[in-house]
Every structure is written in structure tokens, then in C-alpha cells.
PDB file of C-alpha atoms in Angstrom:
ATOM      1  CA  UNK A   1     -45.371  -5.656  11.716  1.00 34.00           C
ATOM      2  CA  UNK A   2     -42.269  -4.894   9.441  1.00 46.00           C
ATOM      3  CA  UNK A   3     -42.673  -6.767   6.136  1.00 49.00           C
ATOM      4  CA  UNK A   4     -39.216  -7.859   6.493  1.00 69.00           C
ATOM      5  CA  UNK A   5     -39.407  -9.433   9.901  1.00 87.00           C
ATOM      6  CA  UNK A   6     -40.992 -12.696  10.610  1.00 93.00           C
ATOM      7  CA  UNK A   7     -41.785 -14.006  13.929  1.00 94.00           C
ATOM      8  CA  UNK A   8     -40.132 -17.273  13.734  1.00 94.00           C
ATOM      9  CA  UNK A   9     -40.750 -18.224  17.583  1.00 95.00           C
ATOM     10  CA  UNK A  10     -44.452 -17.346  18.351  1.00 97.00           C
ATOM     11  CA  UNK A  11     -46.356 -19.314  21.088  1.00 98.00           C
ATOM     12  CA  UNK A  12     -49.168 -21.260  19.414  1.00 98.00           C
ATOM     13  CA  UNK A  13     -51.726 -23.306  21.276  1.00 98.00           C
ATOM     14  CA  UNK A  14     -54.155 -25.858  19.979  1.00 97.00           C
ATOM     15  CA  UNK A  15     -56.435 -28.251  21.392  1.00 97.00           C
ATOM     16  CA  UNK A  16     -53.691 -30.868  22.489  1.00 97.00           C
ATOM     17  CA  UNK A  17     -50.418 -29.424  21.737  1.00 98.00           C
ATOM     18  CA  UNK A  18     -48.544 -26.111  22.825  1.00 98.00           C
ATOM     19  CA  UNK A  19     -45.687 -24.865  20.433  1.00 98.00           C
ATOM     20  CA  UNK A  20     -43.439 -22.362  22.148  1.00 98.00           C
ATOM     21  CA  UNK A  21     -39.822 -21.004  21.396  1.00 98.00           C
ATOM     22  CA  UNK A  22     -37.203 -23.615  22.016  1.00 98.00           C
ATOM     23  CA  UNK A  23     -34.712 -22.967  24.872  1.00 98.00           C
ATOM     24  CA  UNK A  24     -31.182 -23.997  25.857  1.00 97.00           C
ATOM     25  CA  UNK A  25     -32.762 -25.723  28.880  1.00 98.00           C
ATOM     26  CA  UNK A  26     -34.927 -28.085  26.504  1.00 98.00           C
ATOM     27  CA  UNK A  27     -31.793 -29.800  25.221  1.00 98.00           C
ATOM     28  CA  UNK A  28     -32.068 -33.001  27.474  1.00 98.00           C
ATOM     29  CA  UNK A  29     -35.948 -33.305  26.933  1.00 98.00           C
ATOM     30  CA  UNK A  30     -35.827 -32.856  23.285  1.00 98.00           C
ATOM     31  CA  UNK A  31     -32.835 -35.193  22.859  1.00 98.00           C
ATOM     32  CA  UNK A  32     -34.919 -37.720  24.961  1.00 98.00           C
ATOM     33  CA  UNK A  33     -37.774 -37.265  22.390  1.00 98.00           C
ATOM     34  CA  UNK A  34     -35.505 -37.493  19.548  1.00 98.00           C
ATOM     35  CA  UNK A  35     -33.314 -40.596  20.639  1.00 98.00           C
ATOM     36  CA  UNK A  36     -35.489 -42.946  18.952  1.00 98.00           C
ATOM     37  CA  UNK A  37     -33.659 -44.449  16.023  1.00 97.00           C
ATOM     38  CA  UNK A  38     -37.010 -45.133  14.213  1.00 96.00           C
ATOM     39  CA  UNK A  39     -37.800 -41.564  14.060  1.00 96.00           C
ATOM     40  CA  UNK A  40     -34.845 -40.984  11.864  1.00 96.00           C
ATOM     41  CA  UNK A  41     -34.784 -44.146   9.819  1.00 94.00           C
ATOM     42  CA  UNK A  42     -36.272 -42.693   6.572  1.00 90.00           C
ATOM     43  CA  UNK A  43     -34.436 -39.295   7.225  1.00 89.00           C
ATOM     44  CA  UNK A  44     -31.556 -38.262   5.015  1.00 87.00           C
ATOM     45  CA  UNK A  45     -29.485 -38.209   8.237  1.00 90.00           C
ATOM     46  CA  UNK A  46     -30.523 -41.401   9.959  1.00 93.00           C
ATOM     47  CA  UNK A  47     -27.817 -41.002  12.785  1.00 96.00           C
ATOM     48  CA  UNK A  48     -29.668 -38.097  14.243  1.00 96.00           C
ATOM     49  CA  UNK A  49     -30.941 -40.259  17.272  1.00 97.00           C
ATOM     50  CA  UNK A  50     -27.357 -40.332  18.564  1.00 97.00           C
ATOM     51  CA  UNK A  51     -26.637 -37.642  21.102  1.00 97.00           C
ATOM     52  CA  UNK A  52     -23.094 -36.858  19.487  1.00 98.00           C
ATOM     53  CA  UNK A  53     -25.021 -36.014  16.360  1.00 97.00           C
ATOM     54  CA  UNK A  54     -28.281 -34.527  17.470  1.00 97.00           C
ATOM     55  CA  UNK A  55     -27.011 -31.932  19.950  1.00 97.00           C
ATOM     56  CA  UNK A  56     -24.282 -30.175  17.971  1.00 97.00           C
ATOM     57  CA  UNK A  57     -26.005 -30.908  14.403  1.00 96.00           C
ATOM     58  CA  UNK A  58     -29.674 -30.412  15.244  1.00 96.00           C
ATOM     59  CA  UNK A  59     -30.339 -28.697  18.550  1.00 97.00           C
ATOM     60  CA  UNK A  60     -27.364 -26.216  18.634  1.00 97.00           C
ATOM     61  CA  UNK A  61     -28.177 -24.749  15.075  1.00 96.00           C
ATOM     62  CA  UNK A  62     -32.006 -24.845  15.988  1.00 95.00           C
ATOM     63  CA  UNK A  63     -31.222 -22.804  19.145  1.00 95.00           C
ATOM     64  CA  UNK A  64     -28.993 -20.442  17.429  1.00 94.00           C
ATOM     65  CA  UNK A  65     -31.225 -19.812  14.440  1.00 92.00           C
ATOM     66  CA  UNK A  66     -33.972 -18.331  16.764  1.00 91.00           C
ATOM     67  CA  UNK A  67     -36.601 -20.004  14.538  1.00 93.00           C
ATOM     68  CA  UNK A  68     -37.233 -23.438  16.421  1.00 97.00           C
ATOM     69  CA  UNK A  69     -40.319 -24.374  18.344  1.00 98.00           C
ATOM     70  CA  UNK A  70     -40.402 -26.979  21.094  1.00 98.00           C
ATOM     71  CA  UNK A  71     -43.688 -29.216  20.670  1.00 98.00           C
ATOM     72  CA  UNK A  72     -45.451 -29.914  24.214  1.00 98.00           C
ATOM     73  CA  UNK A  73     -48.223 -32.167  24.816  1.00 98.00           C
ATOM     74  CA  UNK A  74     -50.338 -30.111  27.065  1.00 97.00           C
ATOM     75  CA  UNK A  75     -51.828 -33.053  28.978  1.00 97.00           C
ATOM     76  CA  UNK A  76     -48.602 -34.282  30.197  1.00 97.00           C
ATOM     77  CA  UNK A  77     -46.300 -31.182  29.793  1.00 97.00           C
ATOM     78  CA  UNK A  78     -43.723 -33.163  28.082  1.00 98.00           C
ATOM     79  CA  UNK A  79     -41.977 -32.179  24.842  1.00 98.00           C
ATOM     80  CA  UNK A  80     -42.943 -34.484  22.353  1.00 98.00           C
ATOM     81  CA  UNK A  81     -41.092 -33.060  19.229  1.00 98.00           C
ATOM     82  CA  UNK A  82     -39.843 -29.926  17.435  1.00 98.00           C
ATOM     83  CA  UNK A  83     -40.385 -27.852  14.272  1.00 97.00           C
ATOM     84  CA  UNK A  84     -39.044 -24.712  12.680  1.00 97.00           C
ATOM     85  CA  UNK A  85     -39.634 -21.908  10.444  1.00 97.00           C
ATOM     86  CA  UNK A  86     -36.752 -20.996   8.049  1.00 96.00           C
ATOM     87  CA  UNK A  87     -35.834 -19.353   4.726  1.00 95.00           C
ATOM     88  CA  UNK A  88     -38.269 -16.372   5.075  1.00 96.00           C
ATOM     89  CA  UNK A  89     -38.411 -14.374   1.816  1.00 96.00           C
ATOM     90  CA  UNK A  90     -40.191 -11.151   2.462  1.00 95.00           C
ATOM     91  CA  UNK A  91     -40.093 -10.242  -1.218  1.00 95.00           C
ATOM     92  CA  UNK A  92     -41.953 -13.204  -2.458  1.00 96.00           C
ATOM     93  CA  UNK A  93     -43.840 -13.646   0.982  1.00 96.00           C
ATOM     94  CA  UNK A  94     -42.516 -17.238   1.263  1.00 97.00           C
ATOM     95  CA  UNK A  95     -41.389 -19.159   4.371  1.00 97.00           C
ATOM     96  CA  UNK A  96     -40.469 -22.928   4.927  1.00 97.00           C
ATOM     97  CA  UNK A  97     -41.676 -25.137   7.634  1.00 97.00           C
ATOM     98  CA  UNK A  98     -39.231 -28.273   8.674  1.00 94.00           C
ATOM     99  CA  UNK A  99     -36.965 -29.886  10.605  1.00 95.00           C
ATOM    100  CA  UNK A 100     -40.093 -31.402  12.155  1.00 95.00           C
ATOM    101  CA  UNK A 101     -40.124 -34.482  14.265  1.00 96.00           C
ATOM    102  CA  UNK A 102     -42.674 -35.982  16.787  1.00 97.00           C
ATOM    103  CA  UNK A 103     -42.188 -39.185  19.109  1.00 97.00           C
ATOM    104  CA  UNK A 104     -43.772 -42.258  17.788  1.00 96.00           C
ATOM    105  CA  UNK A 105     -46.576 -42.261  20.130  1.00 95.00           C
ATOM    106  CA  UNK A 106     -48.021 -39.297  18.251  1.00 95.00           C
ATOM    107  CA  UNK A 107     -47.510 -40.669  14.807  1.00 91.00           C
ATOM    108  CA  UNK A 108     -50.339 -41.439  12.526  1.00 83.00           C
ATOM    109  CA  UNK A 109     -52.933 -39.355  14.661  1.00 82.00           C
ATOM    110  CA  UNK A 110     -53.941 -35.788  15.081  1.00 92.00           C
ATOM    111  CA  UNK A 111     -50.788 -34.451  16.412  1.00 95.00           C
ATOM    112  CA  UNK A 112     -48.794 -33.633  13.079  1.00 93.00           C
ATOM    113  CA  UNK A 113     -51.906 -32.043  11.469  1.00 93.00           C
ATOM    114  CA  UNK A 114     -52.450 -29.864  14.467  1.00 97.00           C
ATOM    115  CA  UNK A 115     -48.857 -28.899  14.807  1.00 97.00           C
ATOM    116  CA  UNK A 116     -48.703 -27.940  10.972  1.00 96.00           C
ATOM    117  CA  UNK A 117     -52.122 -26.239  11.406  1.00 96.00           C
ATOM    118  CA  UNK A 118     -50.847 -24.109  14.125  1.00 98.00           C
ATOM    119  CA  UNK A 119     -47.861 -23.249  12.174  1.00 98.00           C
ATOM    120  CA  UNK A 120     -49.522 -22.626   8.850  1.00 97.00           C
ATOM    121  CA  UNK A 121     -52.158 -20.269  10.576  1.00 97.00           C
ATOM    122  CA  UNK A 122     -49.237 -18.202  11.837  1.00 97.00           C
ATOM    123  CA  UNK A 123     -47.322 -18.298   8.615  1.00 97.00           C
ATOM    124  CA  UNK A 124     -50.236 -17.265   6.518  1.00 97.00           C
ATOM    125  CA  UNK A 125     -50.494 -13.887   8.613  1.00 94.00           C
ATOM    126  CA  UNK A 126     -47.653 -12.753   6.248  1.00 93.00           C
ATOM    127  CA  UNK A 127     -46.754 -15.471   3.907  1.00 96.00           C
ATOM    128  CA  UNK A 128     -48.618 -16.365   0.739  1.00 96.00           C
ATOM    129  CA  UNK A 129     -46.674 -19.770   0.337  1.00 97.00           C
ATOM    130  CA  UNK A 130     -45.219 -22.257   2.665  1.00 98.00           C
ATOM    131  CA  UNK A 131     -42.543 -24.652   1.594  1.00 97.00           C
ATOM    132  CA  UNK A 132     -41.755 -28.162   2.945  1.00 97.00           C
ATOM    133  CA  UNK A 133     -38.415 -29.849   2.238  1.00 95.00           C
ATOM    134  CA  UNK A 134     -38.723 -33.501   2.657  1.00 94.00           C
ATOM    135  CA  UNK A 135     -35.988 -36.350   2.159  1.00 91.00           C
ATOM    136  CA  UNK A 136     -36.962 -37.922  -1.347  1.00 92.00           C
ATOM    137  CA  UNK A 137     -36.961 -41.407   0.288  1.00 91.00           C
ATOM    138  CA  UNK A 138     -38.820 -40.250   3.634  1.00 91.00           C
ATOM    139  CA  UNK A 139     -42.137 -42.073   2.491  1.00 92.00           C
ATOM    140  CA  UNK A 140     -43.597 -41.292   6.059  1.00 90.00           C
ATOM    141  CA  UNK A 141     -43.068 -37.599   5.749  1.00 91.00           C
ATOM    142  CA  UNK A 142     -44.266 -37.493   2.171  1.00 93.00           C
ATOM    143  CA  UNK A 143     -47.661 -39.164   3.174  1.00 91.00           C
ATOM    144  CA  UNK A 144     -48.008 -36.630   6.076  1.00 91.00           C
ATOM    145  CA  UNK A 145     -47.553 -33.758   3.513  1.00 93.00           C
ATOM    146  CA  UNK A 146     -50.342 -35.238   1.359  1.00 92.00           C
ATOM    147  CA  UNK A 147     -52.483 -35.708   4.355  1.00 90.00           C
ATOM    148  CA  UNK A 148     -52.312 -31.815   5.230  1.00 91.00           C
ATOM    149  CA  UNK A 149     -53.126 -30.795   1.535  1.00 93.00           C
ATOM    150  CA  UNK A 150     -49.645 -30.007   0.440  1.00 96.00           C
ATOM    151  CA  UNK A 151     -48.804 -30.364  -3.337  1.00 96.00           C
ATOM    152  CA  UNK A 152     -45.519 -31.902  -4.620  1.00 95.00           C
ATOM    153  CA  UNK A 153     -43.858 -29.170  -6.568  1.00 95.00           C
ATOM    154  CA  UNK A 154     -40.332 -30.409  -7.561  1.00 93.00           C
ATOM    155  CA  UNK A 155     -37.453 -32.492  -6.815  1.00 94.00           C
ATOM    156  CA  UNK A 156     -33.789 -31.812  -6.726  1.00 92.00           C
ATOM    157  CA  UNK A 157     -30.842 -31.530  -4.157  1.00 92.00           C
ATOM    158  CA  UNK A 158     -31.008 -29.405  -0.960  1.00 90.00           C
ATOM    159  CA  UNK A 159     -27.844 -29.216   1.088  1.00 85.00           C
ATOM    160  CA  UNK A 160     -26.368 -32.146  -1.116  1.00 86.00           C
ATOM    161  CA  UNK A 161     -29.267 -34.484  -0.147  1.00 88.00           C
ATOM    162  CA  UNK A 162     -32.140 -35.786  -2.660  1.00 90.00           C
ATOM    163  CA  UNK A 163     -35.064 -33.641  -1.654  1.00 92.00           C
ATOM    164  CA  UNK A 164     -38.799 -33.049  -2.705  1.00 94.00           C
ATOM    165  CA  UNK A 165     -40.439 -29.655  -2.281  1.00 95.00           C
ATOM    166  CA  UNK A 166     -44.072 -29.476  -1.166  1.00 97.00           C
ATOM    167  CA  UNK A 167     -46.015 -26.313  -0.866  1.00 97.00           C
ATOM    168  CA  UNK A 168     -49.252 -25.007   0.480  1.00 97.00           C
ATOM    169  CA  UNK A 169     -50.450 -21.518  -0.871  1.00 97.00           C
ATOM    170  CA  UNK A 170     -52.399 -19.125   1.567  1.00 95.00           C
ATOM    171  CA  UNK A 171     -56.113 -19.594   1.590  1.00 92.00           C
ATOM    172  CA  UNK A 172     -58.110 -17.186  -0.649  1.00 83.00           C
ATOM    173  CA  UNK A 173     -60.644 -14.909   1.155  1.00 57.00           C
ATOM    174  CA  UNK A 174     -61.979 -16.062   4.438  1.00 35.00           C
ATOM    175  CA  UNK A 175     -60.958 -19.737   4.242  1.00 41.00           C
ATOM    176  CA  UNK A 176     -58.461 -20.797   6.868  1.00 43.00           C
ATOM    177  CA  UNK A 177     -56.102 -23.718   6.845  1.00 44.00           C
ATOM    178  CA  UNK A 178     -58.271 -25.631   9.248  1.00 45.00           C
ATOM    179  CA  UNK A 179     -60.843 -26.021   6.638  1.00 42.00           C
ATOM    180  CA  UNK A 180     -58.285 -28.108   4.391  1.00 41.00           C
ATOM    181  CA  UNK A 181     -58.794 -31.760   4.011  1.00 40.00           C
ATOM    182  CA  UNK A 182     -56.561 -33.545   6.607  1.00 41.00           C
ATOM    183  CA  UNK A 183     -56.749 -30.703   9.153  1.00 38.00           C
ATOM    184  CA  UNK A 184     -58.823 -30.710  12.434  1.00 37.00           C
ATOM    185  CA  UNK A 185     -59.402 -33.266  15.108  1.00 32.00           C
TER     186      UNK A 185
END
């Protein structure tokens, strides 16, 4: 694989979830998953549950960027969320994972860990470090980062919003991300 290229839209399958490239025809199903105001309550953009905010401000850029994934619950076939790769830096071998959300029925269980594990395993085929940008006041996402073993790096502004940066480095040797605390079933 070309060192400058990063496959930002792989198809990744876990025990319960399928992550696949986001498609234009996913707009309504993804909006239905995102239309719960509580999903965005701690987010820097708390109005994202509104169709007129979500479709042009979240879905359209995700689709245009060619880096977004639909998160599908395999048992039901329903789209239950989304995530993205972004900011691939081939010289530093770093990439970010973010813009992630799941429907509330999948909060606090194994779904976020499985989604992140799949994405980290894919990223570490090329990246030595993965970054996560989280709204400073998003306590739920900050706890989720800690659960998967991410470490807090620093705090600052990103796109004009108060943000904290978490990172996970590629495992040494034969260790895989699935051996980290917080990963697995």
C-alpha cells in the first residue's frame, strides 16, 4: 500500500457490528439514529439532532470526505451510528478517529469498545498513533476514551471549540489492541 494512502473506508466486521463505507442512501437511516437530542447534549454542537443541522453539517461533509463509516448492528441490519477516520499524516504515521456516535440503546455496553477496536486494528496497520478529539465538557466521551485505554494528551481549541486530545499508540510487538483493558466482549 502506498505510504501516503490510507484506506479511510474499509469494511470491518466484529462479533456484533459491521462498519462499512457510508453511502448517500444512508442519509435517512443515519439521521434517524442521530435524531435523539440526548446523543448531542454534551457535544460542542448540541443542535446536531435537528435535520437542518445534521444533514448539511454532519452527513454531507462525511459523505464528501470519503472517510466515514456507517455502524450497523448485524443482528438487526439497522444503522446505529457512525464514525470517521480523518487527519491522516503519513510522515508522522498518525490518524484521528472521531465524529463517532451510537444510539442510546448501545451506550454503556460493548458496542463502543467493539467499534473502536475494529477501527484501531485497521488504523494500526499503517499508523503508529491514533488521536481522538473530544469536546472538553463531553464527560461521556471522555469516560469512553479512558475505558478503551486512551491517554489524555493535552487541551486546546480545535475548530474554535474547547477540545481535549486523547491518543493511543500502536501496540509493541505482537500485542494487538484487543488485549488492552476495556476491549473485548
